[in-house]
Amino acid sequence: MSREIYDEDHEAFRASVREFLDREVVPNMEDYAANHGLSREFWLAAGKQGFLGLEIPEEYGGSAAGDYRFNAVLTEELAKVNMTLPSCLGIHADIVAPYLVHLTNDEQKKRWLPQFCSGELLTAIGMTEPGGGSDLANLKTTAVRDGDDWILNGAKTFITNGASANLVVVAARTSPEKKAKGISLFGVDTSLPGFSVGRVLDKVGQDDSDTAELAFENVRVSNDDLIGPLDTGFISMMQFLPQERLGSAVTNLAHAAQILDETIQYAKDRKAFGAPIGSFQHNQFLLAELVTKVEVTQAFVDQCVLKHTRGELSAVDAAKAKWWTSQVQNDVLDHCVQLHGGYGYMNEYRVGRAWRDARVSKIWAGSNEIMKMLIGRDLGL
């Protein structure tokens, strides 16, 4: 079924993203995996193309697109290459960006945003903690006032871009007695004394992402590094999480749809018992089911993108999109591996790597179990 949410400007932007990826990125994917991270050349090239500043005001070097559909187009095209690209670039340009645009003061914008857009300043966000998972209200990282400064102590884990970021938006507890209402956000320069990167984590998939542990040992930050009003960090995180979850949904579905398209072609080309395997009735029925599932899901995700573009997407609908697309993605890719037979389990085949890369989508951005809890509470249960 044809999609109707994009116009000529969006499709022209899509073409420019594809051209960039074919020229600058696809030839280097094996190097990114070997080095467990995207190169600085990647970030600078993406910045030069204007892909990092879609949400950033023009006065700071961005394009201020004012239309989330451009974010979605970029995310879709990145996901067609692999899951790592939209996750790493998305953390920077789709997840951290709203914090730096909507919560910072003029001085902070001037300090951070121009280099954010150019790719010279790479960002990450420090929410998840060891032993904490999705329970953001019970953070253990603390920030204690010391004159005009704050002293940060604690640890974060599973941080995308963690080993290469120059600036980390860190959630820390500033008023312990207020519980969830006592959390604040800080922009932490990773060159500060006391900040350190622990392990670059050895993951099951997404080898080309530098997911890392971060430690803060008496890190002194200025009051000028406080992002947003004091003790409003948890509210801000809840405000911006729907966009993160929508971005995950867009990624999940685009990734699955691309591998499914490649699997359909494989089913046409691969022969067994003297006939293309796609001609066997079981495989015909299976592929028909998978294509229908992806297209029906696409219709819901497209409506979520439109609602978010208009500022109308609810946290509950974002949760529905996130958990459902990750389930569909993993179901589709598991069948794609099976249809490839033994070759599907080989790292040299894209489908096997895609299958490994996708498993985390049911865990990150809030586990699917947490998403279902949000939906259930909205039902009054």
CSV table of C-alpha atoms in Angstrom, one decimal:
chain,number,residue,atom,x,y,z
A,1,MET,CA,0.0,0.0,0.0
A,2,SER,CA,1.3,3.4,-0.9
A,3,ARG,CA,2.1,5.9,1.9
A,4,GLU,CA,0.6,9.4,1.9
A,5,ILE,CA,2.3,11.2,4.8
A,6,TYR,CA,5.3,12.5,2.8
A,7,ASP,CA,5.3,15.3,0.1
A,8,GLU,CA,7.9,16.2,-2.6
A,9,ASP,CA,10.2,18.0,-0.1
A,10,HIS,CA,10.4,14.9,2.1
A,11,GLU,CA,11.1,12.6,-0.8
A,12,ALA,CA,13.8,15.0,-2.1
A,13,PHE,CA,15.4,14.9,1.4
A,14,ARG,CA,15.1,11.1,1.3
A,15,ALA,CA,17.1,11.0,-1.9
A,16,SER,CA,19.8,13.1,-0.5
A,17,VAL,CA,20.1,10.9,2.6
A,18,ARG,CA,20.3,7.8,0.4
A,19,GLU,CA,23.0,9.4,-1.8
A,20,PHE,CA,25.0,10.3,1.4
A,21,LEU,CA,24.7,6.8,2.8
A,22,ASP,CA,25.7,5.1,-0.4
A,23,ARG,CA,28.7,7.4,-0.8
A,24,GLU,CA,30.0,8.0,2.7
A,25,VAL,CA,28.6,5.3,5.0
A,26,VAL,CA,27.9,1.9,3.4
A,27,PRO,CA,31.5,1.4,2.2
A,28,ASN,CA,32.7,1.9,5.8
A,29,MET,CA,30.3,-0.2,7.8
A,30,GLU,CA,32.7,-3.1,8.3
A,31,ASP,CA,35.3,-0.6,9.7
A,32,TYR,CA,32.7,0.8,12.1
A,33,ALA,CA,31.9,-2.7,13.3
A,34,ALA,CA,35.6,-3.6,13.7
A,35,ASN,CA,36.2,-0.4,15.7
A,36,HIS,CA,33.0,-0.7,17.7
A,37,GLY,CA,31.9,2.8,16.9
A,38,LEU,CA,31.2,5.3,14.2
A,39,SER,CA,34.1,7.4,13.0
A,40,ARG,CA,34.5,11.1,13.6
A,41,GLU,CA,34.6,11.4,9.9
A,42,PHE,CA,31.0,10.0,9.8
A,43,TRP,CA,29.8,12.6,12.3
A,44,LEU,CA,31.5,15.5,10.5
A,45,ALA,CA,30.1,14.4,7.2
A,46,ALA,CA,26.6,14.0,8.6
A,47,GLY,CA,26.9,17.5,10.1
A,48,LYS,CA,28.0,19.0,6.8
A,49,GLN,CA,25.0,17.5,5.1
A,50,GLY,CA,22.7,19.1,7.7
A,51,PHE,CA,21.5,15.8,9.1
A,52,LEU,CA,22.3,16.7,12.8
A,53,GLY,CA,20.5,20.0,13.0
A,54,LEU,CA,17.0,19.3,11.9
A,55,GLU,CA,15.6,20.5,15.2
A,56,ILE,CA,18.1,23.2,15.8
A,57,PRO,CA,17.3,26.9,15.2
A,58,GLU,CA,19.0,28.4,12.1
A,59,GLU,CA,20.9,31.0,14.2
A,60,TYR,CA,22.9,28.1,15.7
A,61,GLY,CA,23.6,26.3,12.5
A,62,GLY,CA,20.6,24.1,12.2
A,63,SER,CA,17.8,24.0,9.7
A,64,ALA,CA,14.8,24.3,12.1
A,65,ALA,CA,12.8,22.0,9.9
A,66,GLY,CA,9.8,22.3,12.2
A,67,ASP,CA,8.4,19.0,10.8
A,68,TYR,CA,9.1,15.7,12.5
A,69,ARG,CA,8.5,13.9,9.2
A,70,PHE,CA,12.1,14.9,8.1
A,71,ASN,CA,13.4,13.2,11.2
A,72,ALA,CA,11.3,10.1,10.3
A,73,VAL,CA,12.7,10.1,6.7
A,74,LEU,CA,16.2,10.3,8.0
A,75,THR,CA,15.6,7.5,10.5
A,76,GLU,CA,14.0,5.2,7.9
A,77,GLU,CA,16.9,5.5,5.5
A,78,LEU,CA,19.5,4.9,8.3
A,79,ALA,CA,17.6,1.9,9.5
A,80,LYS,CA,17.6,0.4,6.0
A,81,VAL,CA,21.4,0.2,6.2
A,82,ASN,CA,21.4,-1.2,9.8
A,83,MET,CA,20.0,-0.7,13.3
A,84,THR,CA,23.1,1.0,14.7
A,85,LEU,CA,23.0,4.1,12.5
A,86,PRO,CA,19.5,5.4,13.7
A,87,SER,CA,20.3,4.5,17.2
A,88,CYS,CA,23.7,6.4,17.4
A,89,LEU,CA,22.6,9.3,15.2
A,90,GLY,CA,19.2,9.3,16.8
A,91,ILE,CA,20.5,9.7,20.3
A,92,HIS,CA,22.4,12.8,19.2
A,93,ALA,CA,20.0,14.5,16.7
A,94,ASP,CA,16.6,13.1,17.8
A,95,ILE,CA,16.8,12.5,21.5
A,96,VAL,CA,19.4,14.9,23.0
A,97,ALA,CA,18.4,17.7,20.6
A,98,PRO,CA,15.0,18.6,22.3
A,99,TYR,CA,16.7,18.9,25.6
A,100,LEU,CA,19.3,21.3,24.3
A,101,VAL,CA,16.8,23.3,22.3
A,102,HIS,CA,13.9,23.6,24.7
A,103,LEU,CA,15.5,23.6,28.1
A,104,THR,CA,18.7,25.5,27.7
A,105,ASN,CA,19.3,29.3,28.1
A,106,ASP,CA,20.9,31.5,25.5
A,107,GLU,CA,24.4,31.1,26.8
A,108,GLN,CA,24.1,27.3,26.7
A,109,LYS,CA,22.7,27.3,23.2
A,110,LYS,CA,25.6,29.4,21.9
A,111,ARG,CA,28.1,27.2,23.7
A,112,TRP,CA,26.7,23.8,22.5
A,113,LEU,CA,24.5,24.0,19.5
A,114,PRO,CA,26.8,25.2,16.7
A,115,GLN,CA,29.2,22.3,17.2
A,116,PHE,CA,26.3,20.0,17.9
A,117,CYS,CA,25.1,20.7,14.3
A,118,SER,CA,28.5,20.4,12.7
A,119,GLY,CA,29.3,17.1,14.3
A,120,GLU,CA,32.3,18.5,16.2
A,121,LEU,CA,30.4,18.0,19.5
A,122,LEU,CA,29.0,14.5,19.9
A,123,THR,CA,26.4,13.9,22.6
A,124,ALA,CA,24.9,11.1,24.7
A,125,ILE,CA,22.2,10.9,27.3
A,126,GLY,CA,22.9,9.4,30.8
A,127,MET,CA,19.7,8.0,32.2
A,128,THR,CA,20.0,4.2,32.7
A,129,GLU,CA,22.0,3.0,35.7
A,130,PRO,CA,23.4,-0.3,36.8
A,131,GLY,CA,20.6,-2.2,38.6
A,132,GLY,CA,18.0,0.5,37.6
A,133,GLY,CA,16.9,-0.3,34.1
A,134,SER,CA,13.7,1.5,33.2
A,135,ASP,CA,13.1,2.7,36.8
A,136,LEU,CA,14.1,6.3,36.1
A,137,ALA,CA,12.4,7.7,39.2
A,138,ASN,CA,14.9,5.9,41.5
A,139,LEU,CA,18.2,7.2,40.1
A,140,LYS,CA,21.3,6.7,42.4
A,141,THR,CA,23.5,9.3,40.7
A,142,THR,CA,23.7,12.4,42.9
A,143,ALA,CA,24.6,16.0,42.4
A,144,VAL,CA,25.4,17.9,45.6
A,145,ARG,CA,25.6,21.7,45.7
A,146,ASP,CA,29.0,23.2,46.5
A,147,GLY,CA,28.8,26.9,46.3
A,148,ASP,CA,28.0,27.8,42.7
A,149,ASP,CA,29.0,24.3,41.6
A,150,TRP,CA,27.6,20.8,41.8
A,151,ILE,CA,29.6,17.6,42.6
A,152,LEU,CA,28.4,14.6,40.7
A,153,ASN,CA,28.9,11.0,41.8
A,154,GLY,CA,27.4,7.9,40.3
A,155,ALA,CA,27.4,5.6,37.3
A,156,LYS,CA,25.5,5.1,34.1
A,157,THR,CA,25.3,2.1,31.8
A,158,PHE,CA,24.1,1.0,28.3
A,159,ILE,CA,25.0,4.5,27.1
A,160,THR,CA,24.9,4.8,23.3
A,161,ASN,CA,27.7,7.1,22.1
A,162,GLY,CA,29.1,6.7,25.6
A,163,ALA,CA,32.7,6.1,24.7
A,164,SER,CA,32.9,9.0,22.1
A,165,ALA,CA,30.6,11.7,23.4
A,166,ASN,CA,32.0,15.1,24.2
A,167,LEU,CA,28.8,16.1,26.1
A,168,VAL,CA,26.5,13.9,28.2
A,169,VAL,CA,23.1,15.0,29.4
A,170,VAL,CA,23.1,13.4,32.8
A,171,ALA,CA,20.1,12.9,35.1
A,172,ALA,CA,21.1,13.2,38.7
A,173,ARG,CA,19.3,13.4,42.1
A,174,THR,CA,19.6,16.9,43.5
A,175,SER,CA,16.9,16.8,46.2
A,176,PRO,CA,16.7,13.2,47.5
A,177,GLU,CA,13.8,14.0,49.8
A,178,LYS,CA,11.6,14.9,46.8
A,179,LYS,CA,12.1,11.4,45.2
A,180,ALA,CA,11.1,11.7,41.5
A,181,LYS,CA,10.5,15.4,41.8
A,182,GLY,CA,14.1,15.9,43.0
A,183,ILE,CA,15.9,15.0,39.8
A,184,SER,CA,17.8,17.5,37.6
A,185,LEU,CA,19.7,17.4,34.3
A,186,PHE,CA,23.3,18.6,33.7
A,187,GLY,CA,25.3,19.0,30.6
A,188,VAL,CA,28.6,17.2,31.5
A,189,ASP,CA,31.8,17.9,29.5
A,190,THR,CA,33.5,14.5,29.2
A,191,SER,CA,36.9,16.1,29.6
A,192,LEU,CA,36.2,17.1,33.2
A,193,PRO,CA,38.3,15.5,36.0
A,194,GLY,CA,36.5,12.6,37.6
A,195,PHE,CA,34.6,11.6,34.5
A,196,SER,CA,35.6,8.3,33.0
A,197,VAL,CA,34.4,5.8,30.5
A,198,GLY,CA,34.3,2.2,31.8
A,199,ARG,CA,33.9,-0.8,29.5
A,200,VAL,CA,32.8,-0.4,25.9
A,201,LEU,CA,30.2,-3.2,26.3
A,202,ASP,CA,30.4,-6.4,24.5
A,203,LYS,CA,26.9,-6.8,23.0
A,204,VAL,CA,25.1,-9.6,21.3
A,205,GLY,CA,24.5,-7.3,18.3
A,206,GLN,CA,25.1,-3.8,17.0
A,207,ASP,CA,28.9,-4.2,17.0
A,208,ASP,CA,29.3,-0.8,15.3
A,209,SER,CA,27.9,1.1,18.3
A,210,ASP,CA,30.1,2.3,21.2
A,211,THR,CA,27.7,1.4,24.0
A,212,ALA,CA,29.5,2.1,27.3
A,213,GLU,CA,29.6,2.4,31.0
A,214,LEU,CA,30.2,5.9,32.5
A,215,ALA,CA,31.4,6.9,35.9
A,216,PHE,CA,31.3,10.2,37.8
A,217,GLU,CA,33.6,10.5,40.7
A,218,ASN,CA,33.4,14.0,42.3
A,219,VAL,CA,32.9,15.6,38.9
A,220,ARG,CA,32.6,19.3,39.5
A,221,VAL,CA,30.1,21.0,37.1
A,222,SER,CA,29.1,24.7,37.1
A,223,ASN,CA,25.6,25.9,37.9
A,224,ASP,CA,25.8,27.1,34.3
A,225,ASP,CA,25.7,23.5,33.2
A,226,LEU,CA,22.3,22.8,34.8
A,227,ILE,CA,19.8,22.1,32.0
A,228,GLY,CA,16.4,23.4,32.7
A,229,PRO,CA,15.0,24.5,36.1
A,230,LEU,CA,16.3,22.7,39.2
A,231,ASP,CA,14.4,19.5,40.2
A,232,THR,CA,12.4,19.3,36.9
A,233,GLY,CA,14.6,16.6,35.2
A,234,PHE,CA,12.1,13.8,35.6
A,235,ILE,CA,9.3,15.8,34.2
A,236,SER,CA,11.5,16.8,31.2
A,237,MET,CA,12.4,13.1,30.6
A,238,MET,CA,8.8,12.1,30.6
A,239,GLN,CA,8.0,15.0,28.3
A,240,PHE,CA,10.6,13.9,25.7
A,241,LEU,CA,10.3,10.1,26.0
A,242,PRO,CA,7.4,9.9,23.5
A,243,GLN,CA,9.7,11.2,20.7
A,244,GLU,CA,12.4,8.7,21.7
A,245,ARG,CA,9.9,5.9,21.5
A,246,LEU,CA,8.4,7.0,18.2
A,247,GLY,CA,11.9,7.2,16.8
A,248,SER,CA,12.4,3.6,18.0
A,249,ALA,CA,9.2,2.6,16.3
A,250,VAL,CA,10.2,4.2,13.0
A,251,THR,CA,13.5,2.4,13.2
A,252,ASN,CA,12.1,-1.0,14.0
A,253,LEU,CA,9.7,-1.0,11.2
A,254,ALA,CA,11.9,0.4,8.5
A,255,HIS,CA,14.6,-2.1,9.5
A,256,ALA,CA,12.2,-5.1,9.4
A,257,ALA,CA,10.6,-3.9,6.1
A,258,GLN,CA,14.0,-3.7,4.4
A,259,ILE,CA,15.2,-7.1,5.4
A,260,LEU,CA,11.8,-8.6,4.5
A,261,ASP,CA,12.1,-7.1,1.0
A,262,GLU,CA,15.6,-8.7,0.6
A,263,THR,CA,14.2,-12.0,1.9
A,264,ILE,CA,11.4,-11.9,-0.7
A,265,GLN,CA,14.0,-11.5,-3.4
A,266,TYR,CA,16.0,-14.3,-1.9
A,267,ALA,CA,12.9,-16.5,-2.0
A,268,LYS,CA,12.5,-15.8,-5.7
A,269,ASP,CA,16.2,-16.5,-6.5
A,270,ARG,CA,16.9,-19.5,-4.2
A,271,LYS,CA,15.9,-22.9,-5.6
A,272,ALA,CA,15.2,-26.2,-3.8
A,273,PHE,CA,13.8,-29.3,-5.3
A,274,GLY,CA,13.9,-27.7,-8.7
A,275,ALA,CA,11.8,-24.6,-7.9
A,276,PRO,CA,12.2,-21.2,-6.2
A,277,ILE,CA,11.5,-21.6,-2.5
A,278,GLY,CA,9.1,-18.7,-2.6
A,279,SER,CA,6.8,-20.8,-4.8
A,280,PHE,CA,6.2,-23.3,-2.0
A,281,GLN,CA,2.7,-22.7,-0.6
A,282,HIS,CA,3.9,-22.5,3.0
A,283,ASN,CA,6.4,-19.8,2.1
A,284,GLN,CA,3.9,-18.0,0.0
A,285,PHE,CA,1.5,-17.9,2.9
A,286,LEU,CA,4.2,-16.9,5.4
A,287,LEU,CA,5.5,-14.0,3.2
A,288,ALA,CA,1.9,-12.8,2.6
A,289,GLU,CA,1.3,-12.7,6.4
A,290,LEU,CA,4.6,-10.9,7.0
A,291,VAL,CA,4.0,-8.3,4.3
A,292,THR,CA,0.5,-7.6,5.6
A,293,LYS,CA,1.7,-7.3,9.2
A,294,VAL,CA,4.4,-4.8,8.2
A,295,GLU,CA,2.0,-2.7,6.1
A,296,VAL,CA,-0.7,-2.6,8.7
A,297,THR,CA,1.8,-1.6,11.3
A,298,GLN,CA,3.2,1.0,9.0
A,299,ALA,CA,-0.3,2.7,8.8
A,300,PHE,CA,-0.3,3.1,12.6
A,301,VAL,CA,3.2,4.4,12.8
A,302,ASP,CA,2.5,6.9,10.0
A,303,GLN,CA,-0.4,8.2,12.0
A,304,CYS,CA,1.8,8.5,15.1
A,305,VAL,CA,4.4,10.5,13.0
A,306,LEU,CA,1.6,12.8,11.8
A,307,LYS,CA,0.3,13.3,15.3
A,308,HIS,CA,3.7,14.1,16.6
A,309,THR,CA,4.3,16.5,13.8
A,310,ARG,CA,1.2,18.3,15.0
A,311,GLY,CA,2.2,18.1,18.6
A,312,GLU,CA,-0.6,15.7,19.4
A,313,LEU,CA,1.1,12.3,20.0
A,314,SER,CA,0.2,10.9,23.5
A,315,ALA,CA,2.7,9.0,25.6
A,316,VAL,CA,0.3,6.0,25.5
A,317,ASP,CA,0.2,5.9,21.7
A,318,ALA,CA,4.0,6.2,21.6
A,319,ALA,CA,4.2,3.3,23.9
A,320,LYS,CA,1.9,1.3,21.7
A,321,ALA,CA,4.0,2.1,18.6
A,322,LYS,CA,7.3,1.2,20.4
A,323,TRP,CA,6.3,-2.2,21.8
A,324,TRP,CA,4.3,-3.4,18.8
A,325,THR,CA,6.9,-2.5,16.2
A,326,SER,CA,9.6,-4.2,18.2
A,327,GLN,CA,7.5,-7.3,18.4
A,328,VAL,CA,6.7,-7.2,14.7
A,329,GLN,CA,10.3,-6.5,13.9
A,330,ASN,CA,11.6,-9.5,15.8
A,331,ASP,CA,8.9,-11.8,14.5
A,332,VAL,CA,9.5,-10.8,10.9
A,333,LEU,CA,13.3,-11.1,11.2
A,334,ASP,CA,13.1,-14.5,12.9
A,335,HIS,CA,11.1,-15.8,9.9
A,336,CYS,CA,13.5,-14.2,7.5
A,337,VAL,CA,16.4,-16.1,9.1
A,338,GLN,CA,14.4,-19.3,8.8
A,339,LEU,CA,13.6,-18.7,5.1
A,340,HIS,CA,17.4,-18.3,4.5
A,341,GLY,CA,18.0,-21.7,6.0
A,342,GLY,CA,21.6,-22.3,7.2
A,343,TYR,CA,22.8,-19.2,5.4
A,344,GLY,CA,20.6,-17.1,7.7
A,345,TYR,CA,22.7,-18.0,10.6
A,346,MET,CA,25.9,-16.9,9.0
A,347,ASN,CA,27.4,-13.5,9.9
A,348,GLU,CA,28.3,-13.0,6.2
A,349,TYR,CA,24.6,-12.7,5.4
A,350,ARG,CA,22.9,-9.5,6.3
A,351,VAL,CA,19.7,-11.2,7.6
A,352,GLY,CA,21.6,-12.9,10.4
A,353,ARG,CA,23.2,-9.6,11.6
A,354,ALA,CA,19.9,-7.8,11.4
A,355,TRP,CA,18.3,-10.5,13.5
A,356,ARG,CA,21.0,-10.1,16.2
A,357,ASP,CA,20.9,-6.3,16.1
A,358,ALA,CA,17.1,-6.2,16.5
A,359,ARG,CA,16.7,-8.1,19.7
A,360,VAL,CA,17.4,-5.2,21.9
A,361,SER,CA,14.5,-3.2,20.5
A,362,LYS,CA,12.2,-5.0,22.9
A,363,ILE,CA,14.3,-3.8,25.8
A,364,TRP,CA,15.6,-0.2,25.2
A,365,ALA,CA,13.6,3.0,25.2
A,366,GLY,CA,11.6,1.4,28.0
A,367,SER,CA,11.1,-2.4,27.9
A,368,ASN,CA,8.0,-3.7,26.2
A,369,GLU,CA,6.7,-4.8,29.6
A,370,ILE,CA,6.9,-1.2,30.8
A,371,MET,CA,5.1,0.0,27.6
A,372,LYS,CA,2.2,-2.4,28.4
A,373,MET,CA,2.0,-1.2,31.9
A,374,LEU,CA,1.6,2.4,30.6
A,375,ILE,CA,-1.1,1.3,28.3
A,376,GLY,CA,-2.8,-0.8,31.0
A,377,ARG,CA,-2.9,2.2,33.4
A,378,ASP,CA,-4.4,4.3,30.7
A,379,LEU,CA,-7.2,1.7,30.5
A,380,GLY,CA,-7.9,2.3,34.2
A,381,LEU,CA,-6.5,-1.1,35.2
